[in-house]
Amino acid sequence: QKEVEQDPGPLSVPEGAIVSLNCTYSNSAFQYFMWYRQYSRKGPELLMYTYSSGNKEDGRFTAQVDKSSKYISLFIRDSQPSDSATYLCAMTINTGGFKTIFGAGTRLFVKA
Amino acid sequence: DTEVTQTPKHLVMGMTNKKSLKCEQHMGHRAMYWYKQKAKKPPELMFVYSYEKLSINESVPSRFSPECPNSSLLNLHLHALQPEDSALYLCASSQLGGLDGYTFGSGTRLTVV
């Protein structure tokens, strides 16, 4: 079983839709959770990071963490064609040094 | 523009060549990283320089060698690479060991022929 599971998609939605992207994880020791957006042939760009369970909002983006279910989500409201990218979840554990595990990434297409 | 600058953006090299990838950040971050990313795969950690201490992913072959001239610069020296080493090589930096995320560069797309 992978430490972090993420559906690779692709996920195709119409412009204006609410997008839900999800990751599950197996190790309850993960403490810090991040979402990155990666456009084709570019490096990942940090969208949001959070530590605690609950919701964190930034503009059209909401990150949700449920530590009891080992489940994290990223919601995108009023999706735009410019949101078309690969979205990677990532989570960090303190093992004496910090270790970050990335999900496989979900490819999102927002159609105009 | 990203705050982590990588050069070159593209590189084609033969299996007998020696080349170097360069990375620079001016955010005062104390940790810098090299990641390798194959198409449709997540980034894989290769090396970490944190507070002048090097940590190595033991699965990385010795034909890759990192160098950290100072806290703002990170190089990756390449020698005798194989075609399977063709990938996007990403440099990243962080302030808190990745707890608050990484700032990635745009990457160097490497092709080994």
mmCIF file of C-alpha atoms in Angstrom:
data_model
loop_
_atom_site.group_PDB
_atom_site.id
_atom_site.type_symbol
_atom_site.label_atom_id
_atom_site.label_comp_id
_atom_site.label_asym_id
_atom_site.label_seq_id
_atom_site.Cartn_x
_atom_site.Cartn_y
_atom_site.Cartn_z
ATOM 1 C CA GLN A 1 0.000 0.000 0.000
ATOM 2 C CA LYS A 2 1.349 3.417 -0.973
ATOM 3 C CA GLU A 3 1.777 5.929 1.822
ATOM 4 C CA VAL A 4 -0.200 8.514 -0.152
ATOM 5 C CA GLU A 5 -2.921 7.656 -2.671
ATOM 6 C CA GLN A 6 -4.200 10.149 -5.222
ATOM 7 C CA ASP A 7 -6.394 9.433 -8.238
ATOM 8 C CA PRO A 8 -4.420 10.486 -11.347
ATOM 9 C CA GLY A 9 -7.587 11.367 -13.292
ATOM 10 C CA PRO A 10 -7.886 13.026 -15.709
ATOM 11 C CA LEU A 11 -10.752 15.049 -14.294
ATOM 12 C CA SER A 12 -12.657 17.182 -16.794
ATOM 13 C CA VAL A 13 -15.149 19.842 -15.658
ATOM 14 C CA PRO A 14 -16.944 22.795 -17.262
ATOM 15 C CA GLU A 15 -15.898 26.328 -16.445
ATOM 16 C CA GLY A 16 -17.513 27.583 -13.239
ATOM 17 C CA ALA A 17 -17.817 24.136 -11.653
ATOM 18 C CA ILE A 18 -16.690 23.314 -8.126
ATOM 19 C CA VAL A 19 -13.753 20.928 -8.263
ATOM 20 C CA SER A 20 -12.946 18.435 -5.515
ATOM 21 C CA LEU A 21 -9.488 16.837 -5.411
ATOM 22 C CA ASN A 22 -8.620 14.245 -2.791
ATOM 23 C CA CYS A 23 -5.812 12.240 -1.229
ATOM 24 C CA THR A 24 -5.777 9.501 1.347
ATOM 25 C CA TYR A 25 -2.820 8.452 3.436
ATOM 26 C CA SER A 26 -1.940 5.485 5.601
ATOM 27 C CA ASN A 27 0.520 6.859 8.171
ATOM 28 C CA SER A 28 -1.194 8.719 10.989
ATOM 29 C CA ALA A 29 2.152 10.355 11.861
ATOM 30 C CA PHE A 30 1.864 12.766 8.912
ATOM 31 C CA GLN A 31 1.470 16.203 10.419
ATOM 32 C CA TYR A 32 1.725 18.804 7.657
ATOM 33 C CA PHE A 33 -0.308 18.836 4.492
ATOM 34 C CA MET A 34 0.207 20.747 1.264
ATOM 35 C CA TRP A 35 -1.298 21.184 -2.178
ATOM 36 C CA TYR A 36 0.758 22.105 -5.228
ATOM 37 C CA ARG A 37 -0.315 23.082 -8.727
ATOM 38 C CA GLN A 38 1.945 22.113 -11.623
ATOM 39 C CA TYR A 39 1.505 23.389 -15.154
ATOM 40 C CA SER A 40 2.947 21.352 -17.989
ATOM 41 C CA ARG A 41 6.753 21.533 -18.150
ATOM 42 C CA LYS A 42 6.947 23.790 -15.074
ATOM 43 C CA GLY A 43 7.884 23.242 -11.452
ATOM 44 C CA PRO A 44 5.176 22.721 -8.805
ATOM 45 C CA GLU A 45 3.767 25.853 -7.195
ATOM 46 C CA LEU A 46 2.649 25.771 -3.563
ATOM 47 C CA LEU A 47 -1.051 26.597 -3.269
ATOM 48 C CA MET A 48 -1.808 25.904 0.371
ATOM 49 C CA TYR A 49 -0.401 24.235 3.446
ATOM 50 C CA THR A 50 -2.050 23.331 6.713
ATOM 51 C CA TYR A 51 -1.265 21.574 9.948
ATOM 52 C CA SER A 52 -4.489 20.937 11.749
ATOM 53 C CA SER A 53 -7.726 19.188 10.899
ATOM 54 C CA GLY A 54 -10.412 21.452 9.509
ATOM 55 C CA ASN A 55 -10.686 23.917 6.662
ATOM 56 C CA LYS A 56 -8.357 26.609 5.381
ATOM 57 C CA GLU A 57 -9.528 29.038 2.741
ATOM 58 C CA ASP A 58 -7.563 31.216 0.312
ATOM 59 C CA GLY A 59 -9.567 32.924 -2.390
ATOM 60 C CA ARG A 60 -11.224 30.298 -4.568
ATOM 61 C CA PHE A 61 -9.278 27.486 -2.887
ATOM 62 C CA THR A 62 -10.227 25.592 0.263
ATOM 63 C CA ALA A 63 -8.026 22.909 1.811
ATOM 64 C CA GLN A 64 -9.656 20.400 4.122
ATOM 65 C CA VAL A 65 -7.916 17.921 6.415
ATOM 66 C CA ASP A 66 -9.600 15.067 8.260
ATOM 67 C CA LYS A 67 -6.915 13.368 10.330
ATOM 68 C CA SER A 68 -9.325 10.850 11.831
ATOM 69 C CA SER A 69 -10.123 9.528 8.338
ATOM 70 C CA LYS A 70 -6.609 10.184 6.953
ATOM 71 C CA TYR A 71 -8.169 12.154 4.114
ATOM 72 C CA ILE A 72 -7.360 15.549 2.645
ATOM 73 C CA SER A 73 -9.183 17.560 -0.002
ATOM 74 C CA LEU A 74 -8.721 20.640 -2.132
ATOM 75 C CA PHE A 75 -11.822 22.450 -3.389
ATOM 76 C CA ILE A 76 -11.687 24.953 -6.234
ATOM 77 C CA ARG A 77 -14.706 27.216 -6.605
ATOM 78 C CA ASP A 78 -15.701 28.915 -9.856
ATOM 79 C CA SER A 79 -13.092 26.923 -11.771
ATOM 80 C CA GLN A 80 -11.409 28.635 -14.716
ATOM 81 C CA PRO A 81 -9.622 27.249 -17.800
ATOM 82 C CA SER A 82 -6.410 28.656 -16.252
ATOM 83 C CA ASP A 83 -6.873 26.151 -13.403
ATOM 84 C CA SER A 84 -6.145 23.333 -15.858
ATOM 85 C CA ALA A 85 -3.018 21.718 -14.425
ATOM 86 C CA THR A 86 -1.848 18.775 -12.362
ATOM 87 C CA TYR A 87 -2.578 19.065 -8.638
ATOM 88 C CA LEU A 88 -0.234 17.267 -6.246
ATOM 89 C CA CYS A 89 -0.955 16.655 -2.601
ATOM 90 C CA ALA A 90 2.024 16.333 -0.270
ATOM 91 C CA MET A 91 2.469 15.583 3.386
ATOM 92 C CA THR A 92 5.384 15.805 5.778
ATOM 93 C CA ILE A 93 6.415 13.701 8.716
ATOM 94 C CA ASN A 94 9.099 14.386 11.317
ATOM 95 C CA THR A 95 11.340 11.320 11.463
ATOM 96 C CA GLY A 96 14.272 13.048 13.090
ATOM 97 C CA GLY A 97 14.506 15.007 9.855
ATOM 98 C CA PHE A 98 11.523 16.063 7.795
ATOM 99 C CA LYS A 99 10.331 13.681 5.083
ATOM 100 C CA THR A 100 7.803 14.772 2.456
ATOM 101 C CA ILE A 101 5.783 12.333 0.376
ATOM 102 C CA PHE A 102 3.996 13.519 -2.770
ATOM 103 C CA GLY A 103 0.854 12.037 -4.230
ATOM 104 C CA ALA A 104 0.893 10.966 -7.868
ATOM 105 C CA GLY A 105 -1.005 14.112 -8.933
ATOM 106 C CA THR A 106 -4.465 14.582 -10.469
ATOM 107 C CA ARG A 107 -4.698 16.076 -13.958
ATOM 108 C CA LEU A 108 -7.512 18.630 -14.138
ATOM 109 C CA PHE A 109 -9.025 20.062 -17.312
ATOM 110 C CA VAL A 110 -11.447 22.968 -17.068
ATOM 111 C CA LYS A 111 -13.360 23.440 -20.329
ATOM 112 C CA ALA A 112 -14.441 26.909 -21.432
ATOM 113 C CA ASP B 1 8.708 34.629 -12.098
ATOM 114 C CA THR B 2 9.790 31.991 -9.615
ATOM 115 C CA GLU B 3 12.122 32.976 -6.781
ATOM 116 C CA VAL B 4 14.218 29.889 -7.393
ATOM 117 C CA THR B 5 16.175 30.213 -10.627
ATOM 118 C CA GLN B 6 17.430 27.181 -12.504
ATOM 119 C CA THR B 7 19.773 27.075 -15.479
ATOM 120 C CA PRO B 8 19.780 25.802 -18.117
ATOM 121 C CA LYS B 9 16.086 25.298 -18.889
ATOM 122 C CA HIS B 10 16.866 22.541 -21.374
ATOM 123 C CA LEU B 11 19.904 20.290 -21.730
ATOM 124 C CA VAL B 12 20.748 17.527 -24.170
ATOM 125 C CA MET B 13 23.840 15.534 -23.338
ATOM 126 C CA GLY B 14 25.576 12.391 -24.487
ATOM 127 C CA MET B 15 26.302 9.508 -22.165
ATOM 128 C CA THR B 16 30.001 10.398 -22.014
ATOM 129 C CA ASN B 17 29.504 14.088 -21.259
ATOM 130 C CA LYS B 18 29.962 15.977 -18.026
ATOM 131 C CA LYS B 19 27.537 18.796 -17.343
ATOM 132 C CA SER B 20 26.215 20.784 -14.378
ATOM 133 C CA LEU B 21 22.809 22.103 -13.441
ATOM 134 C CA LYS B 22 22.651 25.305 -11.422
ATOM 135 C CA CYS B 23 20.142 26.643 -8.920
ATOM 136 C CA GLU B 24 19.986 29.928 -7.030
ATOM 137 C CA GLN B 25 17.584 31.314 -4.432
ATOM 138 C CA HIS B 26 17.541 34.706 -2.716
ATOM 139 C CA MET B 27 14.852 34.116 -0.103
ATOM 140 C CA GLY B 28 17.274 33.356 2.719
ATOM 141 C CA HIS B 29 16.036 29.787 2.936
ATOM 142 C CA ARG B 30 18.416 27.459 4.755
ATOM 143 C CA ALA B 31 17.498 24.233 2.982
ATOM 144 C CA MET B 32 17.810 23.439 -0.714
ATOM 145 C CA TYR B 33 16.825 20.299 -2.573
ATOM 146 C CA TRP B 34 17.210 18.461 -5.841
ATOM 147 C CA TYR B 35 14.219 16.497 -7.088
ATOM 148 C CA LYS B 36 13.850 14.327 -10.188
ATOM 149 C CA GLN B 37 10.484 14.096 -11.920
ATOM 150 C CA LYS B 38 9.553 11.699 -14.722
ATOM 151 C CA ALA B 39 6.523 12.352 -16.898
ATOM 152 C CA LYS B 40 3.189 11.917 -15.075
ATOM 153 C CA LYS B 41 4.988 10.992 -11.846
ATOM 154 C CA PRO B 42 5.478 12.911 -8.595
ATOM 155 C CA PRO B 43 8.845 14.485 -7.765
ATOM 156 C CA GLU B 44 11.388 12.147 -6.168
ATOM 157 C CA LEU B 45 13.871 13.542 -3.669
ATOM 158 C CA MET B 46 17.527 13.165 -4.606
ATOM 159 C CA PHE B 47 19.500 15.397 -2.229
ATOM 160 C CA VAL B 48 18.953 17.834 0.613
ATOM 161 C CA TYR B 49 21.311 20.511 1.827
ATOM 162 C CA SER B 50 20.061 21.802 5.157
ATOM 163 C CA TYR B 51 22.149 24.091 7.319
ATOM 164 C CA GLU B 52 25.238 23.057 5.325
ATOM 165 C CA LYS B 53 24.629 19.355 5.929
ATOM 166 C CA LEU B 54 24.058 17.024 2.984
ATOM 167 C CA SER B 55 21.472 14.246 3.072
ATOM 168 C CA ILE B 56 21.380 11.739 0.234
ATOM 169 C CA ASN B 57 18.625 9.498 -1.052
ATOM 170 C CA GLU B 58 20.566 6.247 -1.114
ATOM 171 C CA SER B 59 18.835 5.096 -4.285
ATOM 172 C CA VAL B 60 20.427 7.922 -6.311
ATOM 173 C CA PRO B 61 23.381 6.620 -8.386
ATOM 174 C CA SER B 62 26.839 8.130 -7.977
ATOM 175 C CA ARG B 63 26.765 9.626 -11.475
ATOM 176 C CA PHE B 64 24.835 12.466 -9.813
ATOM 177 C CA SER B 65 26.785 14.601 -7.340
ATOM 178 C CA PRO B 66 25.542 17.746 -5.589
ATOM 179 C CA GLU B 67 27.568 20.762 -4.599
ATOM 180 C CA CYS B 68 26.528 23.649 -2.379
ATOM 181 C CA PRO B 69 29.013 26.553 -2.770
ATOM 182 C CA ASN B 70 26.989 28.718 -0.363
ATOM 183 C CA SER B 71 23.520 28.903 1.165
ATOM 184 C CA SER B 72 22.059 30.507 -1.960
ATOM 185 C CA LEU B 73 23.542 28.229 -4.606
ATOM 186 C CA LEU B 74 23.110 24.568 -5.358
ATOM 187 C CA ASN B 75 24.648 22.687 -8.265
ATOM 188 C CA LEU B 76 24.098 19.184 -9.570
ATOM 189 C CA HIS B 77 27.029 17.656 -11.428
ATOM 190 C CA LEU B 78 26.207 15.018 -14.033
ATOM 191 C CA HIS B 79 28.637 12.439 -15.407
ATOM 192 C CA ALA B 80 28.187 9.332 -17.541
ATOM 193 C CA LEU B 81 24.406 9.483 -17.427
ATOM 194 C CA GLN B 82 22.090 6.896 -18.938
ATOM 195 C CA PRO B 83 19.062 7.487 -21.193
ATOM 196 C CA GLU B 84 16.778 6.543 -18.296
ATOM 197 C CA ASP B 85 18.090 9.611 -16.426
ATOM 198 C CA SER B 86 16.183 11.819 -18.865
ATOM 199 C CA ALA B 87 13.687 13.749 -16.743
ATOM 200 C CA LEU B 88 12.767 17.154 -15.334
ATOM 201 C CA TYR B 89 15.223 18.098 -12.587
ATOM 202 C CA LEU B 90 13.742 20.439 -10.032
ATOM 203 C CA CYS B 91 15.505 22.561 -7.473
ATOM 204 C CA ALA B 92 13.569 23.690 -4.410
ATOM 205 C CA SER B 93 14.177 25.616 -1.228
ATOM 206 C CA SER B 94 12.399 25.863 2.100
ATOM 207 C CA GLN B 95 12.662 27.770 5.344
ATOM 208 C CA LEU B 96 11.232 25.203 7.741
ATOM 209 C CA GLY B 97 12.423 21.912 6.282
ATOM 210 C CA GLY B 98 9.355 21.667 4.077
ATOM 211 C CA LEU B 99 6.794 22.049 6.861
ATOM 212 C CA ASP B 100 5.413 25.167 5.199
ATOM 213 C CA GLY B 101 6.035 23.849 1.729
ATOM 214 C CA TYR B 102 8.743 24.214 -0.876
ATOM 215 C CA THR B 103 9.463 26.895 -3.448
ATOM 216 C CA PHE B 104 10.342 25.116 -6.656
ATOM 217 C CA GLY B 105 12.221 26.389 -9.669
ATOM 218 C CA SER B 106 10.921 25.878 -13.191
ATOM 219 C CA GLY B 107 13.232 22.937 -13.678
ATOM 220 C CA THR B 108 15.814 21.751 -16.183
ATOM 221 C CA ARG B 109 14.496 19.357 -18.782
ATOM 222 C CA LEU B 110 17.327 16.899 -19.357
ATOM 223 C CA THR B 111 17.584 14.531 -22.290
ATOM 224 C CA VAL B 112 20.378 11.949 -22.357
ATOM 225 C CA VAL B 113 21.155 10.554 -25.811
#
